């Protein structure tokens, strides 16, 4: 490691001195608080918080959100969001293109069946293969490199697919797009969760996954406009534009700082300290946030960890602690993709089955996407707490309690099940009319509950699918853990996208009942297995996952008097 500068050595020495003094001071105050509570009636109002140390640090050392360094963090979140944007663009894109006459004529598509399932699911095959390479690349070359390589492959895939004349080339382009997406969407959430200050991490990481809608809304609008073109450009133009977000990532990612946790894991302590001072501490090396993070980095990040062995994935199952962590990652990837969201690729077919014409199908696809986006962004605003100044612990606690992960997942999964069940019931009633007179109110109600299903899904899984796995994993296993999570998502999406057009084409509304039953199972499993991660720093979760019952431990809150917390 390069010789540390004198400024860094001095700051590090001061950090150790202050850390020791702070620990002694806190120990004395905790002891005083306990003795006081045992010997006398305490009139101070008690405050329950999930992470006393974190709350204390945030209360004492806020970060100015309007400085240049803060805007750099926002840029990091924006570039990461563009990686999710490409993924969302593909969701709306293929939904709409599959209903375009010129696309159908060119590739003999448009009807739900094996051929449609192959084209849709080849994207997820690419994701599965790409996920195998994503973790080692992000560990070896950094998070920025993972996003850059993924974006380059996405651009190549867009070129291949938009110039297709025959189905094999189109299918190959779908594979390349999926491969690049896996690389980019493995690196991006790691990048933002590791770069964001602790008190902004929840909101910025949740914002990343809502980038899906930043892509899906323009895709729905672009395909709606291009659907009026009477040539192959009606489907080629939307495919070409899929490369645009990736091109922005390629042009900007190297101007952003690298993850401080990755730097620390590579033994580049001074570079990590410089990052934290500049972007988390308002330029102050003694900022409480900087001191807290440096202490936790030193305790939890290993320079000889499993991330140094590129193809060794054993670390994600090595002991009970990491197996629990990966169980949460697996559950979010598997349950999140099997909740019925795969039906969204076939929105137009669902609307058609309920009696809506072609033009209305495209319009409703756009409206549904916008509605879900608004819902997700509202939930993101609740994921983290807002701008914090020297406010009281009472106010701080009220914000920390706004979006507990476990509660949102369990309640949201219940709502997803209910909305889909109501949609299935009304769809059955509509189908019973056959070719005879129909009650249009039934069809409209079925669509309304399908919209509400998407809203429930968007308020539950969309903000948390990136945030929750990244929170559960520790630094040295995060790249490989998220890569395996992407592999799980790819496998599950393949089942969804290959089987759904076949099953829906043969079973109609009855196929929705499969998801109703499965979502009921998911809700029960989440209730018994979901570990609460909100309000903890990434490193402090190690205590929770090492406990005999991580679920019970994660729900337990510590109690402390105001005076003891404030010091």
mmCIF file of N, CA and C in Angstrom, residues 101-204:
data_model
loop_
_atom_site.group_PDB
_atom_site.id
_atom_site.type_symbol
_atom_site.label_atom_id
_atom_site.label_comp_id
_atom_site.label_asym_id
_atom_site.label_seq_id
_atom_site.Cartn_x
_atom_site.Cartn_y
_atom_site.Cartn_z
ATOM 1 N N UNK A 101 -48.327 -4.803 -35.634
ATOM 2 C CA UNK A 101 -48.541 -5.641 -36.829
ATOM 3 C C UNK A 101 -47.265 -5.885 -37.638
ATOM 4 N N UNK A 102 -46.426 -4.872 -37.819
ATOM 5 C CA UNK A 102 -45.225 -5.047 -38.638
ATOM 6 C C UNK A 102 -44.196 -5.952 -37.958
ATOM 7 N N UNK A 103 -44.139 -5.898 -36.649
ATOM 8 C CA UNK A 103 -43.283 -6.835 -35.902
ATOM 9 C C UNK A 103 -43.829 -8.253 -36.041
ATOM 10 N N UNK A 104 -45.129 -8.399 -35.928
ATOM 11 C CA UNK A 104 -45.751 -9.717 -36.049
ATOM 12 C C UNK A 104 -45.508 -10.325 -37.427
ATOM 13 N N UNK A 105 -45.608 -9.498 -38.455
ATOM 14 C CA UNK A 105 -45.393 -9.998 -39.821
ATOM 15 C C UNK A 105 -43.926 -10.350 -40.061
ATOM 16 N N UNK A 106 -43.011 -9.549 -39.506
ATOM 17 C CA UNK A 106 -41.578 -9.759 -39.738
ATOM 18 C C UNK A 106 -41.093 -11.067 -39.118
ATOM 19 N N UNK A 107 -41.584 -11.356 -37.918
ATOM 20 C CA UNK A 107 -41.074 -12.522 -37.192
ATOM 21 C C UNK A 107 -42.148 -13.572 -36.896
ATOM 22 N N UNK A 108 -43.306 -13.439 -37.525
ATOM 23 C CA UNK A 108 -44.406 -14.375 -37.336
ATOM 24 C C UNK A 108 -44.736 -14.514 -35.850
ATOM 25 N N UNK A 109 -44.963 -13.362 -35.200
ATOM 26 C CA UNK A 109 -45.225 -13.309 -33.759
ATOM 27 C C UNK A 109 -46.587 -12.678 -33.492
ATOM 28 N N UNK A 110 -46.855 -12.450 -32.235
ATOM 29 C CA UNK A 110 -48.081 -11.767 -31.824
ATOM 30 C C UNK A 110 -49.072 -12.660 -31.123
ATOM 31 N N UNK A 111 -48.942 -13.974 -31.331
ATOM 32 C CA UNK A 111 -49.866 -14.904 -30.690
ATOM 33 C C UNK A 111 -49.145 -15.586 -29.524
ATOM 34 N N UNK A 112 -49.812 -15.684 -28.385
ATOM 35 C CA UNK A 112 -49.196 -16.298 -27.214
ATOM 36 C C UNK A 112 -48.939 -17.772 -27.464
ATOM 37 N N UNK A 113 -47.683 -18.169 -27.233
ATOM 38 C CA UNK A 113 -47.311 -19.559 -27.465
ATOM 39 C C UNK A 113 -45.834 -19.763 -27.207
ATOM 40 N N UNK A 114 -45.291 -20.899 -27.666
ATOM 41 C CA UNK A 114 -43.898 -21.261 -27.400
ATOM 42 C C UNK A 114 -42.932 -20.265 -28.023
ATOM 43 N N UNK A 115 -43.183 -19.832 -29.260
ATOM 44 C CA UNK A 115 -42.279 -18.912 -29.940
ATOM 45 C C UNK A 115 -42.179 -17.569 -29.201
ATOM 46 N N UNK A 116 -43.323 -17.043 -28.767
ATOM 47 C CA UNK A 116 -43.323 -15.793 -28.000
ATOM 48 C C UNK A 116 -42.582 -15.982 -26.683
ATOM 49 N N UNK A 117 -42.820 -17.111 -26.033
ATOM 50 C CA UNK A 117 -42.129 -17.397 -24.780
ATOM 51 C C UNK A 117 -40.629 -17.468 -24.958
ATOM 52 N N UNK A 118 -40.157 -18.031 -26.089
ATOM 53 C CA UNK A 118 -38.722 -18.136 -26.348
ATOM 54 C C UNK A 118 -38.089 -16.752 -26.500
ATOM 55 N N UNK A 119 -38.730 -15.881 -27.286
ATOM 56 C CA UNK A 119 -38.174 -14.538 -27.506
ATOM 57 C C UNK A 119 -38.136 -13.740 -26.206
ATOM 58 N N UNK A 120 -39.204 -13.793 -25.438
ATOM 59 C CA UNK A 120 -39.246 -13.055 -24.180
ATOM 60 C C UNK A 120 -38.242 -13.619 -23.173
ATOM 61 N N UNK A 121 -38.192 -14.941 -23.054
ATOM 62 C CA UNK A 121 -37.381 -15.562 -22.005
ATOM 63 C C UNK A 121 -35.894 -15.605 -22.340
ATOM 64 N N UNK A 122 -35.501 -15.451 -23.610
ATOM 65 C CA UNK A 122 -34.083 -15.451 -23.946
ATOM 66 C C UNK A 122 -33.352 -14.302 -23.243
ATOM 67 N N UNK A 123 -34.062 -13.246 -22.993
ATOM 68 C CA UNK A 123 -33.525 -12.117 -22.221
ATOM 69 C C UNK A 123 -33.085 -12.584 -20.835
ATOM 70 N N UNK A 124 -33.905 -13.430 -20.208
ATOM 71 C CA UNK A 124 -33.574 -13.904 -18.862
ATOM 72 C C UNK A 124 -32.467 -14.954 -18.893
ATOM 73 N N UNK A 125 -32.346 -15.698 -20.000
ATOM 74 C CA UNK A 125 -31.212 -16.624 -20.136
ATOM 75 C C UNK A 125 -29.913 -15.822 -20.143
ATOM 76 N N UNK A 126 -29.908 -14.719 -20.872
ATOM 77 C CA UNK A 126 -28.748 -13.832 -20.858
ATOM 78 C C UNK A 126 -28.462 -13.302 -19.461
ATOM 79 N N UNK A 127 -29.515 -12.986 -18.711
ATOM 80 C CA UNK A 127 -29.341 -12.517 -17.338
ATOM 81 C C UNK A 127 -28.685 -13.584 -16.459
ATOM 82 N N UNK A 128 -29.113 -14.828 -16.631
ATOM 83 C CA UNK A 128 -28.545 -15.908 -15.819
ATOM 84 C C UNK A 128 -27.059 -16.082 -16.100
ATOM 85 N N UNK A 129 -26.684 -16.077 -17.367
ATOM 86 C CA UNK A 129 -25.275 -16.239 -17.734
ATOM 87 C C UNK A 129 -24.468 -15.019 -17.295
ATOM 88 N N UNK A 130 -25.012 -13.829 -17.529
ATOM 89 C CA UNK A 130 -24.308 -12.616 -17.139
ATOM 90 C C UNK A 130 -24.081 -12.516 -15.645
ATOM 91 N N UNK A 131 -25.030 -13.015 -14.858
ATOM 92 C CA UNK A 131 -24.909 -12.943 -13.405
ATOM 93 C C UNK A 131 -23.706 -13.733 -12.899
ATOM 94 N N UNK A 132 -23.333 -14.807 -13.599
ATOM 95 C CA UNK A 132 -22.185 -15.619 -13.188
ATOM 96 C C UNK A 132 -20.895 -14.804 -13.265
ATOM 97 N N UNK A 133 -20.800 -13.925 -14.260
ATOM 98 C CA UNK A 133 -19.586 -13.126 -14.454
ATOM 99 C C UNK A 133 -19.642 -11.806 -13.687
ATOM 100 N N UNK A 134 -20.832 -11.339 -13.344
ATOM 101 C CA UNK A 134 -20.981 -10.005 -12.763
ATOM 102 C C UNK A 134 -20.273 -9.871 -11.423
ATOM 103 N N UNK A 135 -20.472 -10.837 -10.523
ATOM 104 C CA UNK A 135 -19.870 -10.746 -9.199
ATOM 105 C C UNK A 135 -18.357 -10.683 -9.232
ATOM 106 N N UNK A 136 -17.687 -11.648 -9.884
ATOM 107 C CA UNK A 136 -16.217 -11.593 -9.952
ATOM 108 C C UNK A 136 -15.681 -10.320 -10.594
ATOM 109 N N UNK A 137 -16.337 -9.821 -11.643
ATOM 110 C CA UNK A 137 -15.865 -8.598 -12.297
ATOM 111 C C UNK A 137 -15.981 -7.399 -11.362
ATOM 112 N N UNK A 138 -17.115 -7.297 -10.642
ATOM 113 C CA UNK A 138 -17.290 -6.182 -9.706
ATOM 114 C C UNK A 138 -16.313 -6.260 -8.542
ATOM 115 N N UNK A 139 -15.988 -7.466 -8.105
ATOM 116 C CA UNK A 139 -15.017 -7.625 -7.022
ATOM 117 C C UNK A 139 -13.597 -7.291 -7.479
ATOM 118 N N UNK A 140 -13.252 -7.690 -8.690
ATOM 119 C CA UNK A 140 -11.890 -7.511 -9.186
ATOM 120 C C UNK A 140 -11.624 -6.089 -9.653
ATOM 121 N N UNK A 141 -12.532 -5.532 -10.431
ATOM 122 C CA UNK A 141 -12.280 -4.248 -11.091
ATOM 123 C C UNK A 141 -13.073 -3.078 -10.511
ATOM 124 N N UNK A 142 -14.007 -3.337 -9.615
ATOM 125 C CA UNK A 142 -14.760 -2.258 -8.992
ATOM 126 C C UNK A 142 -16.184 -2.167 -9.497
ATOM 127 N N UNK A 143 -16.999 -1.405 -8.769
ATOM 128 C CA UNK A 143 -18.412 -1.285 -9.102
ATOM 129 C C UNK A 143 -18.625 -0.481 -10.377
ATOM 130 N N UNK A 144 -17.812 0.544 -10.590
ATOM 131 C CA UNK A 144 -17.943 1.352 -11.808
ATOM 132 C C UNK A 144 -17.654 0.515 -13.049
ATOM 133 N N UNK A 145 -16.660 -0.344 -12.958
ATOM 134 C CA UNK A 145 -16.311 -1.196 -14.099
ATOM 135 C C UNK A 145 -17.462 -2.125 -14.461
ATOM 136 N N UNK A 146 -18.152 -2.652 -13.441
ATOM 137 C CA UNK A 146 -19.296 -3.526 -13.705
ATOM 138 C C UNK A 146 -20.386 -2.806 -14.465
ATOM 139 N N UNK A 147 -20.678 -1.567 -14.058
ATOM 140 C CA UNK A 147 -21.703 -0.791 -14.765
ATOM 141 C C UNK A 147 -21.259 -0.455 -16.187
ATOM 142 N N UNK A 148 -20.001 -0.101 -16.343
ATOM 143 C CA UNK A 148 -19.489 0.273 -17.673
ATOM 144 C C UNK A 148 -19.547 -0.909 -18.638
ATOM 145 N N UNK A 149 -19.043 -2.056 -18.215
ATOM 146 C CA UNK A 149 -19.036 -3.238 -19.091
ATOM 147 C C UNK A 149 -20.465 -3.653 -19.432
ATOM 148 N N UNK A 150 -21.344 -3.642 -18.428
ATOM 149 C CA UNK A 150 -22.735 -3.990 -18.689
ATOM 150 C C UNK A 150 -23.385 -3.053 -19.689
ATOM 151 N N UNK A 151 -23.114 -1.741 -19.565
ATOM 152 C CA UNK A 151 -23.715 -0.760 -20.470
ATOM 153 C C UNK A 151 -23.206 -0.931 -21.896
ATOM 154 N N UNK A 152 -21.928 -1.246 -22.061
ATOM 155 C CA UNK A 152 -21.364 -1.478 -23.401
ATOM 156 C C UNK A 152 -22.042 -2.676 -24.058
ATOM 157 N N UNK A 153 -22.242 -3.752 -23.291
ATOM 158 C CA UNK A 153 -22.895 -4.946 -23.840
ATOM 159 C C UNK A 153 -24.351 -4.651 -24.191
ATOM 160 N N UNK A 154 -25.014 -3.833 -23.381
ATOM 161 C CA UNK A 154 -26.401 -3.437 -23.679
ATOM 162 C C UNK A 154 -26.460 -2.696 -25.005
ATOM 163 N N UNK A 155 -25.528 -1.789 -25.238
ATOM 164 C CA UNK A 155 -25.500 -1.044 -26.500
ATOM 165 C C UNK A 155 -25.292 -1.984 -27.683
ATOM 166 N N UNK A 156 -24.413 -2.977 -27.506
ATOM 167 C CA UNK A 156 -24.193 -3.957 -28.573
ATOM 168 C C UNK A 156 -25.456 -4.776 -28.823
ATOM 169 N N UNK A 157 -26.125 -5.176 -27.745
ATOM 170 C CA UNK A 157 -27.359 -5.941 -27.900
ATOM 171 C C UNK A 157 -28.438 -5.143 -28.595
ATOM 172 N N UNK A 158 -28.518 -3.850 -28.280
ATOM 173 C CA UNK A 158 -29.505 -2.990 -28.937
ATOM 174 C C UNK A 158 -29.243 -2.890 -30.427
ATOM 175 N N UNK A 159 -27.967 -2.797 -30.801
ATOM 176 C CA UNK A 159 -27.614 -2.736 -32.223
ATOM 177 C C UNK A 159 -27.988 -4.024 -32.948
ATOM 178 N N UNK A 160 -27.743 -5.148 -32.282
ATOM 179 C CA UNK A 160 -28.054 -6.449 -32.898
ATOM 180 C C UNK A 160 -29.557 -6.605 -33.095
ATOM 181 N N UNK A 161 -30.323 -6.303 -32.077
ATOM 182 C CA UNK A 161 -31.762 -6.582 -32.129
ATOM 183 C C UNK A 161 -32.503 -5.597 -33.032
ATOM 184 N N UNK A 162 -32.078 -4.336 -33.051
ATOM 185 C CA UNK A 162 -32.798 -3.336 -33.851
ATOM 186 C C UNK A 162 -32.534 -3.488 -35.347
ATOM 187 N N UNK A 163 -31.440 -4.170 -35.690
ATOM 188 C CA UNK A 163 -31.122 -4.381 -37.111
ATOM 189 C C UNK A 163 -31.546 -5.763 -37.595
ATOM 190 N N UNK A 164 -32.286 -6.504 -36.773
ATOM 191 C CA UNK A 164 -32.652 -7.888 -37.099
ATOM 192 C C UNK A 164 -33.573 -7.965 -38.316
ATOM 193 N N UNK A 165 -33.286 -8.946 -39.155
ATOM 194 C CA UNK A 165 -34.159 -9.285 -40.277
ATOM 195 C C UNK A 165 -34.794 -10.651 -40.091
ATOM 196 N N UNK A 166 -34.142 -11.466 -39.234
ATOM 197 C CA UNK A 166 -34.615 -12.834 -39.019
ATOM 198 C C UNK A 166 -34.672 -13.126 -37.519
ATOM 199 N N UNK A 167 -35.472 -14.101 -37.171
ATOM 200 C CA UNK A 167 -35.723 -14.409 -35.764
ATOM 201 C C UNK A 167 -34.458 -14.816 -34.998
ATOM 202 N N UNK A 168 -33.532 -15.637 -35.554
ATOM 203 C CA UNK A 168 -32.333 -16.001 -34.788
ATOM 204 C C UNK A 168 -31.511 -14.790 -34.347
ATOM 205 N N UNK A 169 -31.378 -13.785 -35.230
ATOM 206 C CA UNK A 169 -30.637 -12.583 -34.852
ATOM 207 C C UNK A 169 -31.377 -11.831 -33.751
ATOM 208 N N UNK A 170 -32.681 -11.768 -33.834
ATOM 209 C CA UNK A 170 -33.477 -11.092 -32.813
ATOM 210 C C UNK A 170 -33.306 -11.788 -31.464
ATOM 211 N N UNK A 171 -33.358 -13.115 -31.470
ATOM 212 C CA UNK A 171 -33.191 -13.886 -30.238
ATOM 213 C C UNK A 171 -31.786 -13.679 -29.665
ATOM 214 N N UNK A 172 -30.768 -13.644 -30.544
ATOM 215 C CA UNK A 172 -29.396 -13.396 -30.094
ATOM 216 C C UNK A 172 -29.245 -12.020 -29.459
ATOM 217 N N UNK A 173 -29.901 -11.030 -30.045
ATOM 218 C CA UNK A 173 -29.874 -9.690 -29.469
ATOM 219 C C UNK A 173 -30.518 -9.659 -28.095
ATOM 220 N N UNK A 174 -31.595 -10.415 -27.916
ATOM 221 C CA UNK A 174 -32.256 -10.503 -26.608
ATOM 222 C C UNK A 174 -31.307 -11.103 -25.560
ATOM 223 N N UNK A 175 -30.536 -12.113 -25.972
ATOM 224 C CA UNK A 175 -29.559 -12.727 -25.054
ATOM 225 C C UNK A 175 -28.500 -11.704 -24.639
ATOM 226 N N UNK A 176 -27.965 -10.954 -25.610
ATOM 227 C CA UNK A 176 -26.932 -9.953 -25.304
ATOM 228 C C UNK A 176 -27.464 -8.875 -24.372
ATOM 229 N N UNK A 177 -28.693 -8.432 -24.610
ATOM 230 C CA UNK A 177 -29.293 -7.427 -23.733
ATOM 231 C C UNK A 177 -29.407 -7.950 -22.302
ATOM 232 N N UNK A 178 -29.872 -9.179 -22.153
ATOM 233 C CA UNK A 178 -30.006 -9.761 -20.822
ATOM 234 C C UNK A 178 -28.661 -9.910 -20.119
ATOM 235 N N UNK A 179 -27.630 -10.289 -20.872
ATOM 236 C CA UNK A 179 -26.286 -10.439 -20.313
ATOM 237 C C UNK A 179 -25.789 -9.099 -19.770
ATOM 238 N N UNK A 180 -25.935 -8.063 -20.584
ATOM 239 C CA UNK A 180 -25.490 -6.737 -20.165
ATOM 240 C C UNK A 180 -26.289 -6.205 -18.989
ATOM 241 N N UNK A 181 -27.594 -6.437 -19.002
ATOM 242 C CA UNK A 181 -28.445 -5.993 -17.903
ATOM 243 C C UNK A 181 -28.015 -6.641 -16.590
ATOM 244 N N UNK A 182 -27.706 -7.935 -16.612
ATOM 245 C CA UNK A 182 -27.280 -8.627 -15.392
ATOM 246 C C UNK A 182 -26.017 -7.995 -14.829
ATOM 247 N N UNK A 183 -25.077 -7.662 -15.720
ATOM 248 C CA UNK A 183 -23.827 -7.036 -15.273
ATOM 249 C C UNK A 183 -24.098 -5.670 -14.649
ATOM 250 N N UNK A 184 -24.886 -4.856 -15.345
ATOM 251 C CA UNK A 184 -25.136 -3.481 -14.882
ATOM 252 C C UNK A 184 -25.969 -3.452 -13.614
ATOM 253 N N UNK A 185 -27.005 -4.294 -13.538
ATOM 254 C CA UNK A 185 -27.907 -4.249 -12.388
ATOM 255 C C UNK A 185 -27.367 -5.010 -11.182
ATOM 256 N N UNK A 186 -26.263 -5.723 -11.339
ATOM 257 C CA UNK A 186 -25.555 -6.264 -10.182
ATOM 258 C C UNK A 186 -24.645 -5.198 -9.592
ATOM 259 N N UNK A 187 -23.951 -4.470 -10.447
ATOM 260 C CA UNK A 187 -23.003 -3.448 -9.986
ATOM 261 C C UNK A 187 -23.706 -2.207 -9.440
ATOM 262 N N UNK A 188 -24.798 -1.776 -10.082
ATOM 263 C CA UNK A 188 -25.418 -0.498 -9.745
ATOM 264 C C UNK A 188 -25.932 -0.409 -8.304
ATOM 265 N N UNK A 189 -26.727 -1.373 -7.816
ATOM 266 C CA UNK A 189 -27.196 -1.250 -6.431
ATOM 267 C C UNK A 189 -26.060 -1.320 -5.418
ATOM 268 N N UNK A 190 -25.026 -2.124 -5.697
ATOM 269 C CA UNK A 190 -23.854 -2.149 -4.822
ATOM 270 C C UNK A 190 -23.207 -0.780 -4.766
ATOM 271 N N UNK A 191 -23.064 -0.167 -5.935
ATOM 272 C CA UNK A 191 -22.401 1.126 -6.048
ATOM 273 C C UNK A 191 -23.100 2.181 -5.200
ATOM 274 N N UNK A 192 -24.415 2.269 -5.322
ATOM 275 C CA UNK A 192 -25.120 3.330 -4.604
ATOM 276 C C UNK A 192 -25.251 3.011 -3.115
ATOM 277 N N UNK A 193 -25.458 1.746 -2.744
ATOM 278 C CA UNK A 193 -25.607 1.421 -1.321
ATOM 279 C C UNK A 193 -24.288 1.624 -0.593
ATOM 280 N N UNK A 194 -23.170 1.484 -1.301
ATOM 281 C CA UNK A 194 -21.866 1.652 -0.679
ATOM 282 C C UNK A 194 -21.365 3.096 -0.738
ATOM 283 N N UNK A 195 -21.879 3.883 -1.657
ATOM 284 C CA UNK A 195 -21.466 5.282 -1.770
ATOM 285 C C UNK A 195 -22.333 6.226 -0.941
ATOM 286 N N UNK A 196 -23.580 5.860 -0.730
ATOM 287 C CA UNK A 196 -24.517 6.763 -0.051
ATOM 288 C C UNK A 196 -24.175 6.895 1.429
ATOM 289 N N UNK A 197 -24.318 8.090 2.011
ATOM 290 C CA UNK A 197 -24.177 8.245 3.459
ATOM 291 C C UNK A 197 -25.220 7.391 4.171
ATOM 292 N N UNK A 198 -24.934 6.928 5.383
ATOM 293 C CA UNK A 198 -25.867 6.020 6.071
ATOM 294 C C UNK A 198 -27.289 6.541 6.155
ATOM 295 N N UNK A 199 -27.462 7.837 6.459
ATOM 296 C CA UNK A 199 -28.811 8.352 6.637
ATOM 297 C C UNK A 199 -29.549 8.600 5.330
ATOM 298 N N UNK A 200 -28.861 8.502 4.199
ATOM 299 C CA UNK A 200 -29.503 8.633 2.884
ATOM 300 C C UNK A 200 -29.623 7.293 2.157
ATOM 301 N N UNK A 201 -29.029 6.266 2.728
ATOM 302 C CA UNK A 201 -28.887 5.005 1.983
ATOM 303 C C UNK A 201 -30.228 4.398 1.594
ATOM 304 N N UNK A 202 -31.176 4.380 2.522
ATOM 305 C CA UNK A 202 -32.465 3.761 2.230
ATOM 306 C C UNK A 202 -33.158 4.414 1.054
ATOM 307 N N UNK A 203 -33.230 5.742 1.086
ATOM 308 C CA UNK A 203 -33.953 6.454 0.033
ATOM 309 C C UNK A 203 -33.241 6.339 -1.316
ATOM 310 N N UNK A 204 -31.929 6.533 -1.339
ATOM 311 C CA UNK A 204 -31.207 6.523 -2.617
ATOM 312 C C UNK A 204 -31.200 5.132 -3.250
#
